[in-house]
Coordinates of C-alpha atoms in Angstrom, one line a residue:
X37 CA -28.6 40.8 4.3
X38 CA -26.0 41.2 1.5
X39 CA -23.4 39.4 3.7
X40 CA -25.8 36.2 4.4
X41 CA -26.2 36.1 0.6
X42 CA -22.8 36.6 -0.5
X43 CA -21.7 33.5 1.8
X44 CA -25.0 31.6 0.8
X45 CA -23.4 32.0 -2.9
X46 CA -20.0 30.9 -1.3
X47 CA -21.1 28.3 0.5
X48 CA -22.8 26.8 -2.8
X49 CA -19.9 27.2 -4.9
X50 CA -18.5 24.9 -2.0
X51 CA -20.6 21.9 -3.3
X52 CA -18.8 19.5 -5.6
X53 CA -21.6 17.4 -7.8
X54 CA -20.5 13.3 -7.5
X55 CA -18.9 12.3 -11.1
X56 CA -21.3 10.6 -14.1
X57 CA -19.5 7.5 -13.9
X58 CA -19.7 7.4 -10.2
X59 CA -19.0 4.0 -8.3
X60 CA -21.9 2.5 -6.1
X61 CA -20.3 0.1 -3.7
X62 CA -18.0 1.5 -1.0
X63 CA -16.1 -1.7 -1.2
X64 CA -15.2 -1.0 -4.7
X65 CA -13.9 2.1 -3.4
X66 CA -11.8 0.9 -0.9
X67 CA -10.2 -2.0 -3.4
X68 CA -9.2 1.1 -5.6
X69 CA -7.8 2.8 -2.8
X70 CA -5.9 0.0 -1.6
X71 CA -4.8 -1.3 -5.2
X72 CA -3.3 1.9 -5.6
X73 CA -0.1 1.0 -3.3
X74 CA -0.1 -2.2 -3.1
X75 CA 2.7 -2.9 -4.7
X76 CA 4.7 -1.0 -2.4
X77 CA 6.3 -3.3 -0.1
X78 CA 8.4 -0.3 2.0
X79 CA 8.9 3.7 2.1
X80 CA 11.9 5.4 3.5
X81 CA 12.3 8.8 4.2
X82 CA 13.7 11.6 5.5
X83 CA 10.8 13.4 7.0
X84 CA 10.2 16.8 8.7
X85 CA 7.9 16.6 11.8
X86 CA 6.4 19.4 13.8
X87 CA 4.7 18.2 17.1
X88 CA 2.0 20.9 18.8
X89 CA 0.9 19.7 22.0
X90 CA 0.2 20.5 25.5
X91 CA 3.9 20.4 26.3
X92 CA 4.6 22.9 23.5
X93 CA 5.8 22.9 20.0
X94 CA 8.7 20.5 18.9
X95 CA 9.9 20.1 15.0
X96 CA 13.0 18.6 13.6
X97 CA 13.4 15.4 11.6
X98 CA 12.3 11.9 11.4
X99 CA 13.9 9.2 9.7
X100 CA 10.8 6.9 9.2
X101 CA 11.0 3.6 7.8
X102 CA 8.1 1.5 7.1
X103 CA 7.8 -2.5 5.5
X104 CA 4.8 -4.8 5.2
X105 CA 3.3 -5.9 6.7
X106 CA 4.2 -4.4 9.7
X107 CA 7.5 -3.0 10.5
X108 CA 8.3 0.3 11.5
X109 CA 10.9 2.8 12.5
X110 CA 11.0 6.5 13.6
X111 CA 14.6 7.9 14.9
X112 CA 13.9 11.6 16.0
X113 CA 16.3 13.9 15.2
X114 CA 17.0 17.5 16.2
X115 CA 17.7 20.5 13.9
X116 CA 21.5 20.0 14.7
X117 CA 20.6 16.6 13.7
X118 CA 21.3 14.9 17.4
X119 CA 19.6 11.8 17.7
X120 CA 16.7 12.9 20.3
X121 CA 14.9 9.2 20.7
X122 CA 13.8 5.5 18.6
X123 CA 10.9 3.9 18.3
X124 CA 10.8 0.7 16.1
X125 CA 8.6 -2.5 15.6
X126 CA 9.1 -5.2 14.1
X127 CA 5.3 -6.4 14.2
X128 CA 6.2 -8.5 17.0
X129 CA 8.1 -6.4 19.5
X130 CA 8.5 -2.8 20.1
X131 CA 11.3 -1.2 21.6
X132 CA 11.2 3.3 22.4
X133 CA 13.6 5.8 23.9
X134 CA 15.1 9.1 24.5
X135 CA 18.4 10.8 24.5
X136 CA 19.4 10.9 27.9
X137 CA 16.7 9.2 29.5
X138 CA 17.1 6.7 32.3
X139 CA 14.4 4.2 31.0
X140 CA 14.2 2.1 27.9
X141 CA 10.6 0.5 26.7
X142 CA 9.8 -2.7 25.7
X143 CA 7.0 -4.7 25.0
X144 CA 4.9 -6.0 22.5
X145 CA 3.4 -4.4 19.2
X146 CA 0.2 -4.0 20.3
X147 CA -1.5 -0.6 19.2
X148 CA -0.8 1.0 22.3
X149 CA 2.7 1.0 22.4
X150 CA 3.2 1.3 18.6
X151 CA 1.4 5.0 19.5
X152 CA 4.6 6.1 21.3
X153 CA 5.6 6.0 17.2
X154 CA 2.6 8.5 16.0
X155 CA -0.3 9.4 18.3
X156 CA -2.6 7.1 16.8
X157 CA -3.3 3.4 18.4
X158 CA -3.8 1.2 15.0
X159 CA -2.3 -1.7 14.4
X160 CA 1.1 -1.9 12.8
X161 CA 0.3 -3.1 9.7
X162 CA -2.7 -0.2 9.6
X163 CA -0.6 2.1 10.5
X164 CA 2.1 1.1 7.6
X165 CA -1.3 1.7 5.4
X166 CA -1.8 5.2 6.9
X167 CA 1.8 6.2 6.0
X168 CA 2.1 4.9 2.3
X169 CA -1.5 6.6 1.9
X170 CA -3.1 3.6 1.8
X171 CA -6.7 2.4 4.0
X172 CA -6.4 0.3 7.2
X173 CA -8.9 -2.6 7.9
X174 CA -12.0 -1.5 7.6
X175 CA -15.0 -4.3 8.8
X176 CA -18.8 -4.3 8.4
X177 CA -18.6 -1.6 5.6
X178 CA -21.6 0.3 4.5
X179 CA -22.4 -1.1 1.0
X180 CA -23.8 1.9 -0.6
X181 CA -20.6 4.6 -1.5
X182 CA -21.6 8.0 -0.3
X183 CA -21.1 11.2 -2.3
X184 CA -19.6 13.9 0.0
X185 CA -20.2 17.4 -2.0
X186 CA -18.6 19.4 0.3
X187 CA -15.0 17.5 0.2
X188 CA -16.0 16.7 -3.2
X189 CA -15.0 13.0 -2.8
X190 CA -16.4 9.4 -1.8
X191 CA -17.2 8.9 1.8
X192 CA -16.5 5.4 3.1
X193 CA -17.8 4.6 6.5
X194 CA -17.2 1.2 8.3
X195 CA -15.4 0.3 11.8
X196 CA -12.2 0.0 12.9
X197 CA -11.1 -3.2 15.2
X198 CA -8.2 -3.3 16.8
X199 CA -6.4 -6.1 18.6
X200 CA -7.1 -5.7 22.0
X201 CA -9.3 -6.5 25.0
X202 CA -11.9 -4.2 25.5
X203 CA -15.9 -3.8 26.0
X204 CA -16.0 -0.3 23.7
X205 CA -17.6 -0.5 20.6
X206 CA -15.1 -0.9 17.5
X207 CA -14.2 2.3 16.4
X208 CA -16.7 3.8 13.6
X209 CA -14.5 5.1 11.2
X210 CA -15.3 7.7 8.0
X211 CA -13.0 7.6 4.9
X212 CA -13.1 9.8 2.4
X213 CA -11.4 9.0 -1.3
X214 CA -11.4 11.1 -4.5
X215 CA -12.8 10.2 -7.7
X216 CA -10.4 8.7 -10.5
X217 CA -7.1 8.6 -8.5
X218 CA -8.3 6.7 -5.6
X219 CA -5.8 8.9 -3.2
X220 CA -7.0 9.1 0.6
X221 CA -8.0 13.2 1.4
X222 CA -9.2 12.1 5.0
X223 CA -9.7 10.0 7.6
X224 CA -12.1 10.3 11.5
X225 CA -12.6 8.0 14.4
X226 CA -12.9 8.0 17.7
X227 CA -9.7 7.7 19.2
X228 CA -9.1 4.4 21.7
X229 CA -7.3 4.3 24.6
X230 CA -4.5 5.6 25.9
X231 CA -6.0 8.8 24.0
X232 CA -8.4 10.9 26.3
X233 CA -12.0 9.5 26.8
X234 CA -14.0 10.7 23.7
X235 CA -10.9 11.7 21.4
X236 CA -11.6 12.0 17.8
X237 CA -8.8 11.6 15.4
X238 CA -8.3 13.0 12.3
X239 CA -5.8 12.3 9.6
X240 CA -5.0 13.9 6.7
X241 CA -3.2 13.4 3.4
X242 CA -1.9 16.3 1.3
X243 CA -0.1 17.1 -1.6
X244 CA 0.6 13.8 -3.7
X245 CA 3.4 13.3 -5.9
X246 CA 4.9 11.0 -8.0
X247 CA 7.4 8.4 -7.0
X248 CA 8.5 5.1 -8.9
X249 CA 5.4 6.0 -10.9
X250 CA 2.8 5.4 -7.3
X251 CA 1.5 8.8 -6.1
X252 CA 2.1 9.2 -2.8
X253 CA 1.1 11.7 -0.4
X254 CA 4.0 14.1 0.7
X255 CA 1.9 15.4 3.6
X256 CA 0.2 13.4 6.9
X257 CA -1.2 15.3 9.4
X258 CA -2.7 14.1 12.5
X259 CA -5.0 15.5 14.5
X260 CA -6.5 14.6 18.5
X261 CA -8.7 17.2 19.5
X262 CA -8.9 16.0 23.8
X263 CA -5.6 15.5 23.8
X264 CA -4.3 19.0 22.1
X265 CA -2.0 16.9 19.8
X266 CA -1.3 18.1 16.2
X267 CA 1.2 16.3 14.1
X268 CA 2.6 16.9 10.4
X269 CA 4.7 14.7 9.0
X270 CA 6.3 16.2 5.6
X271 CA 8.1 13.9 3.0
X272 CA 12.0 14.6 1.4
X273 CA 13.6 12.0 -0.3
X274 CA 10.9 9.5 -0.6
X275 CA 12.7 6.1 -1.2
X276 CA 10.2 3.2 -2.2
X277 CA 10.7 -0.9 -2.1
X278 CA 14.2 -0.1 -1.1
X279 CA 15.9 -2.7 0.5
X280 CA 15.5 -2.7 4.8
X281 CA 17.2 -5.3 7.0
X282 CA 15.6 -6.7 9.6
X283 CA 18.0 -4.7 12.0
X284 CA 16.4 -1.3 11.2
X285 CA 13.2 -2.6 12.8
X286 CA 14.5 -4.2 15.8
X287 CA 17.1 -2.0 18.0
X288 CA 18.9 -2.4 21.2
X289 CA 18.4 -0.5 24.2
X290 CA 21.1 1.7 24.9
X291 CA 23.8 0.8 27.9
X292 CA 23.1 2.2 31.2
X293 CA 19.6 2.3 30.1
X294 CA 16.9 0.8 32.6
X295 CA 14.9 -1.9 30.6
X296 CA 10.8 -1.2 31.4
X297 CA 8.4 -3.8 29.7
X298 CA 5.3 -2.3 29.0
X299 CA 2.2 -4.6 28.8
X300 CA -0.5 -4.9 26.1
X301 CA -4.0 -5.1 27.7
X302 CA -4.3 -8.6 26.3
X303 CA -1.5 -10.3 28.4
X304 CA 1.5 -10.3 31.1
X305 CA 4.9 -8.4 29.4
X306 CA 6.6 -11.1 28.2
X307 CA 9.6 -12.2 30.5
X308 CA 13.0 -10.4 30.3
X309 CA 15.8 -12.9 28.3
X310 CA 18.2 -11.5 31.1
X311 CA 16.0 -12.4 33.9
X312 CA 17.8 -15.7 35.7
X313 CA 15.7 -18.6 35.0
X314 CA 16.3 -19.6 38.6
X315 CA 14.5 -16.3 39.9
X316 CA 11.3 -17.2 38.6

């Protein structure tokens, strides 16, 4: 009995009571939220990732790179520092690969090839968002904002839509933002395909800090419970609306590499440049 009670007390303790000059409209929430960065036009950094999955555990650095409104670069790198594998978008066309491996991917940006970046099948420029701590698209947005006690911050709920062809349901998405520094503490939605039937996603955003005076979060972890996947991004050397050539979102495959289009679900690949025109 003195157990039940003692985590009875705990569990109260637990509740966070919603702020006196609470906000009542989850779109002004989400305008904060988004204000909060949007001068930020890129973020560079030199990040270490750890990667749990079904395949095991993998860590070493990423050099991630990410413009607006949609670009985006990952180069993986070992603890030796040896270039493991690219993946880069320039909002248009995607291009991944491995050390070593005998196939190079190419195709367009279309959330489910942007996922070979992170394991989360957002649009680009969503996913930019997600890394700079910053809200994707959110439509049909509950109007009322939501007091969560128990994570002691707003809870925004709305739906995801994504660009692709599909007869699911857009993806009902739950936000939650804190109270006065309008910084992102979580994120949940049912993950899309090519995530495991029933996947729910979680992202998270940890320890903010300071940079060219926008506090950014230093920590993104993401979470897919069907699929066993648990990533953590953590930031070093957080660079912000640094200058990024076009190049560093568009790469080459390398040579002696096999080139592999992959398809989005709303269309053909598009057509090899080297193909001969008479071949077709």
């Amino acid at each position: 009995l003195i157990a039940l009670v003692v985590l009875w007390i705990q569990g109260c303790g637990l509740r966070v009571p919603p702020p006196a000059d609470m906000l009542e409209s989850s779109q002004e929430v989400l305008r904060l939220a988004t204000e909060r960065v949007k001068d930020v036009s890129s973020l560079a950094t030199d990040a270490r990732v750890s990667m749990y999955g079904p395949q095991g555990a993998r860590k070493g650095r990423m050099v991630l790179l990410a413009a607006r409104p949609a670009s985006l670069h990952a180069s993986i790198l070992s603890p030796t520092d040896d270039l493991m594998g690219v993946t880069t978008s320039d909002g248009h066309r995607f291009t991944s690969f491995e050390r070593g491996a005998p196939v190079c991917y190419q195709g367009g940006s279309c959330p489910e090839n942007v996922s070979r970046l992170l394991p989360v099948p957002m649009e680009g420029a969503d996913l930019v968002n997600v890394l700079l701590g910053a809200p994707p698209f959110l439509s049909h947005v509950k109007a009322e904002a939501v007091w969560d006690r128990r994570v002691g911050a707003y809870r925004v709920d709305g739906f995801l839509l994504l660009d692709r062809v599909t007869t699911a349901p857009p993806d009902e998405v739950s936000l939650w933002v804190s109270h006065g520094d309008w910084v992102l503490k979580r994120m949940t939605f049912q993950g899309p395909p090519p995530l495991p039937t029933g996947s729910r996603v979680q992202i998270t955003w940890e320890d903010p800090k300071k940079v060219s005076g926008h506090l950014l979060p230093h920590r993104v972890r993401i979470t897919v419970d069907k699929a066993g996947l648990d990533v953590q991004l953590r930031y070093r050397d957080v660079g912000l609306n640094e200058p990024l050539g076009d190049d560093a979102f568009s790469v080459t495959c390398p040579p002696g590499t096999r080139v592999e289009e992959i398809a989005c679900p709303d269309g053909e690949p598009e057509r090899d440049s080297t193909d001969d025109p008479e071949d077709s």
